Amino acid sequence: MGSTASGKSGTWRNWGGNVTVRPAREVMPASVDELAAAVRQAAEDGLKVKAVGSGHSFTSIAATDGVSIRPQLLTGIRGIDRKAMTVTVEAGTPLKRLNLALAREGLSLTNMGDIMEQTVSGATSTGTHGTGRESASLAAQIRELELVTADGSVLTCSEKENPEVFAAARVGLGALGIVTAITFAVEPVFLLTAREEPMPLDRVLAEFDQLRAENEHFEFYWFPHTGNTNTKRNNRSAGPPQPVGQLAGWFEDEFLSNGVFHAAQLLGRTAPAVVPTIARISSTALSARSYTDIPYKVFTSPRRVRFVEMEYAVPREALVDTLRELRAMVDRSGLRVNFPVEVRTAPADDIALSTASARDSAYVAVHMFRGTPYQAYFTAAERIFTAHEGRPHWGKVHTRDADYFAGVYPRFGEFTALRDRLDPDRLFQNDYLRRVLGQ
């Protein structure tokens, strides 16, 4: 899904189709030693190095015209420690494969994002998260990681070993080295009951603190041009499992959420004037439903409609104001927004550049169908997010730079100082890192 080079003569494109690059060479190491050798060789040849996962970032965080390292052969589970309740996986393992393998072993991650196409290292390095009252992002579930640094040495980092690297490298943006293996905390597999139901936006905003406090995982989608939302609450359940029926699942997830949704997007792109009408129909098409299943089948869903996305983490107490401002902006702008706005939450964590670093956060994500002009909408939305000291997702569209981040991340200087120590010659530099981390 965008994980292989697409196009002739080694042109690489990301999943969203908005980043294209032609690296000088591609390397597919079959071991950590081979990867370390490739890093040393690149340094000798005066080429920059970037590892690239499945290309699910909308930013050019993985782009390089130097050496592009593909981790497809560095996949699979290295080991499961049932006493410590951890699993160690190779960096190139797709989340989908990790989830399936864990389920076979009767284990699960505590929380996850809503798609599972990404590699474990790509997802954690950019701060991928789901929604949770107590349980945080994927990176916050890391207990240890292995990193190949600029001089080709292999560092093991945890709370006990190289703790200052561990504090930063869990969301390392690819700036500190190349992650080769990750050890996640796991738990015995459990059941979640999902309750999806439409709810007016005004009610969701009025009751937001309560909805968040009463549910382990609460999120909602607001349909611009309407006062409608679709809410989703996931809570642990004693069972029995009641998965979504195959026909209902196909209808809701494939036909409505991917098939009809795609057709509606195409129509909206061709005739923007009909977008508000489509939004009203879309927002009432999904009816309430409830189902119980193992976590990855509840947390994740297929995303076949290609889009471009911007997402910001704002302080949780700023969420209601942020959304009211977003709604007012869309209403008076004449913009035609044909994609729902997704809202999730996360508790504060202790990772230097995590979007939830040291503050309880709410995430607001705006999307546009691929090929639809998104700049005007994203620019107006970003103005609202940054007024609330928002922190953009590292893998999604934004225009912020190092000066801005130094103001919204208390530990920004700690991260850049560590980068100076681990990669003084900027072997892992690219245009994106130059912008967000500075020189």
Steps between C-alpha positions, in 0.01 A plus 500: 500500500758754397768296678674407178657745263237597250587649166801448276868532588453492874252781548336472841151632580322514831151358562331841476672563163618846608872415541718366215875452518778321314771362734856446376473138611271263687625244749300210642710363787426148623659551843595772749867450403417561132304809595788635710738433209269689263500798739883501519525468120262792445710717732815407303324585172381835636131403465219564747301200630129451573304191590154487343212281619164477324497867394189580706632843602366800311815700578833439326646361826624183323611665175865504396702542182776300671475141625148371562493206738203265460439275800281238327741220592533615861162362603358252745498435873840454666359382825214505750579530871192379687650579840570865410193505268691649207546420132807596298446557128720595206452861390353427155215285633163639391262565791252268328744207526586586860131510598427166330807332652418628850138384471622149413708509820203621706652847541422858398629854511301716744411768247560574133420741217216454251705350216763225505675525165804678645824341616553499877801732474336744259186517713680556830765739362228740380287472816208292368221476759143394549269638764510420870415624846798331671672316215725706278668483159684203349834659593394527865461119503867449405718344772826476305634584157805424291651783297777512238669838544696712251835328567344160430489388862196327648349654816250327726280754680258458789422669832813331639735502198571830321190653668554846348493348151193294596321819613536645150540214251155348556369789287831566326384626157783298346737773621698308760572180310323210335279291727561129437289333770233601749387334822136575584309437821216254431217350703280192478253545214172658610164593352375847420142599445463783251192720504462720195215749494409831338480797738451874439829695513363744758424213736843338447673831579280568804563150638853448369676483840243251625514283184878492524501421871237225478662305215839335464515606135277779369514662156264670262474619142334831421362558151568863396198690360283304745441489875543121493765270639557127522638399841694186588556364851722198557502337841630170635243230516455161664358375169376290336652609167240642261694600191342712230317258268673447167222657297449792740877544521532504125212747469622740769877475452547421133188629330408807708837601647713420197282441190217753525730738686745487210221568250381793711856636511531480122167679460598769751832557325323546165209708632598676827153662525343164592740435789270630780218279369732198484617579856141505631426164333833342604464612859161330532586186298680322784263365760584402858667161546679305768746211473754317717831362376874480569673840507654534155169409336330780692769769494601473134313515171599500134560839335470459125393854415824696451517836673738767628489579871602760756471421871584708804514415869358782710488511880196295594327791670525700175313244289146638521615854409714362216206314346259791539751723320551237230124475442461881485792522256353236264154661516618848405779400257314366200728194519351166396626237742406148395682300770404462867721654770637234738539571874691281747681538834818383674640530852830683558814290446873539572646493146686818394330561162180301548201719408367417849832574673423619855144608419161333474410541135213498256562433131312671221561361150382665180505309171445568132449249221817447300507732199268759659665837577558492876730799564231761582322269747819373665648851528185633670483195730869527586452864604241381756715208623814709546308770690441225761872400503416193297767243413470350151530126439852444365371288212218727388485824302606814690710814441672537839874536553762464776430845649136408548581158650747651745202692638247216526733215611665564838760229423579607143852611596565166669414322174718720276794476742474121487491516120817711504666227705372198302508646147741796499552479122126477428521169315125452559409855393247582229302812406220417741731455800689816408171688524357343817821457701714782359867470410 
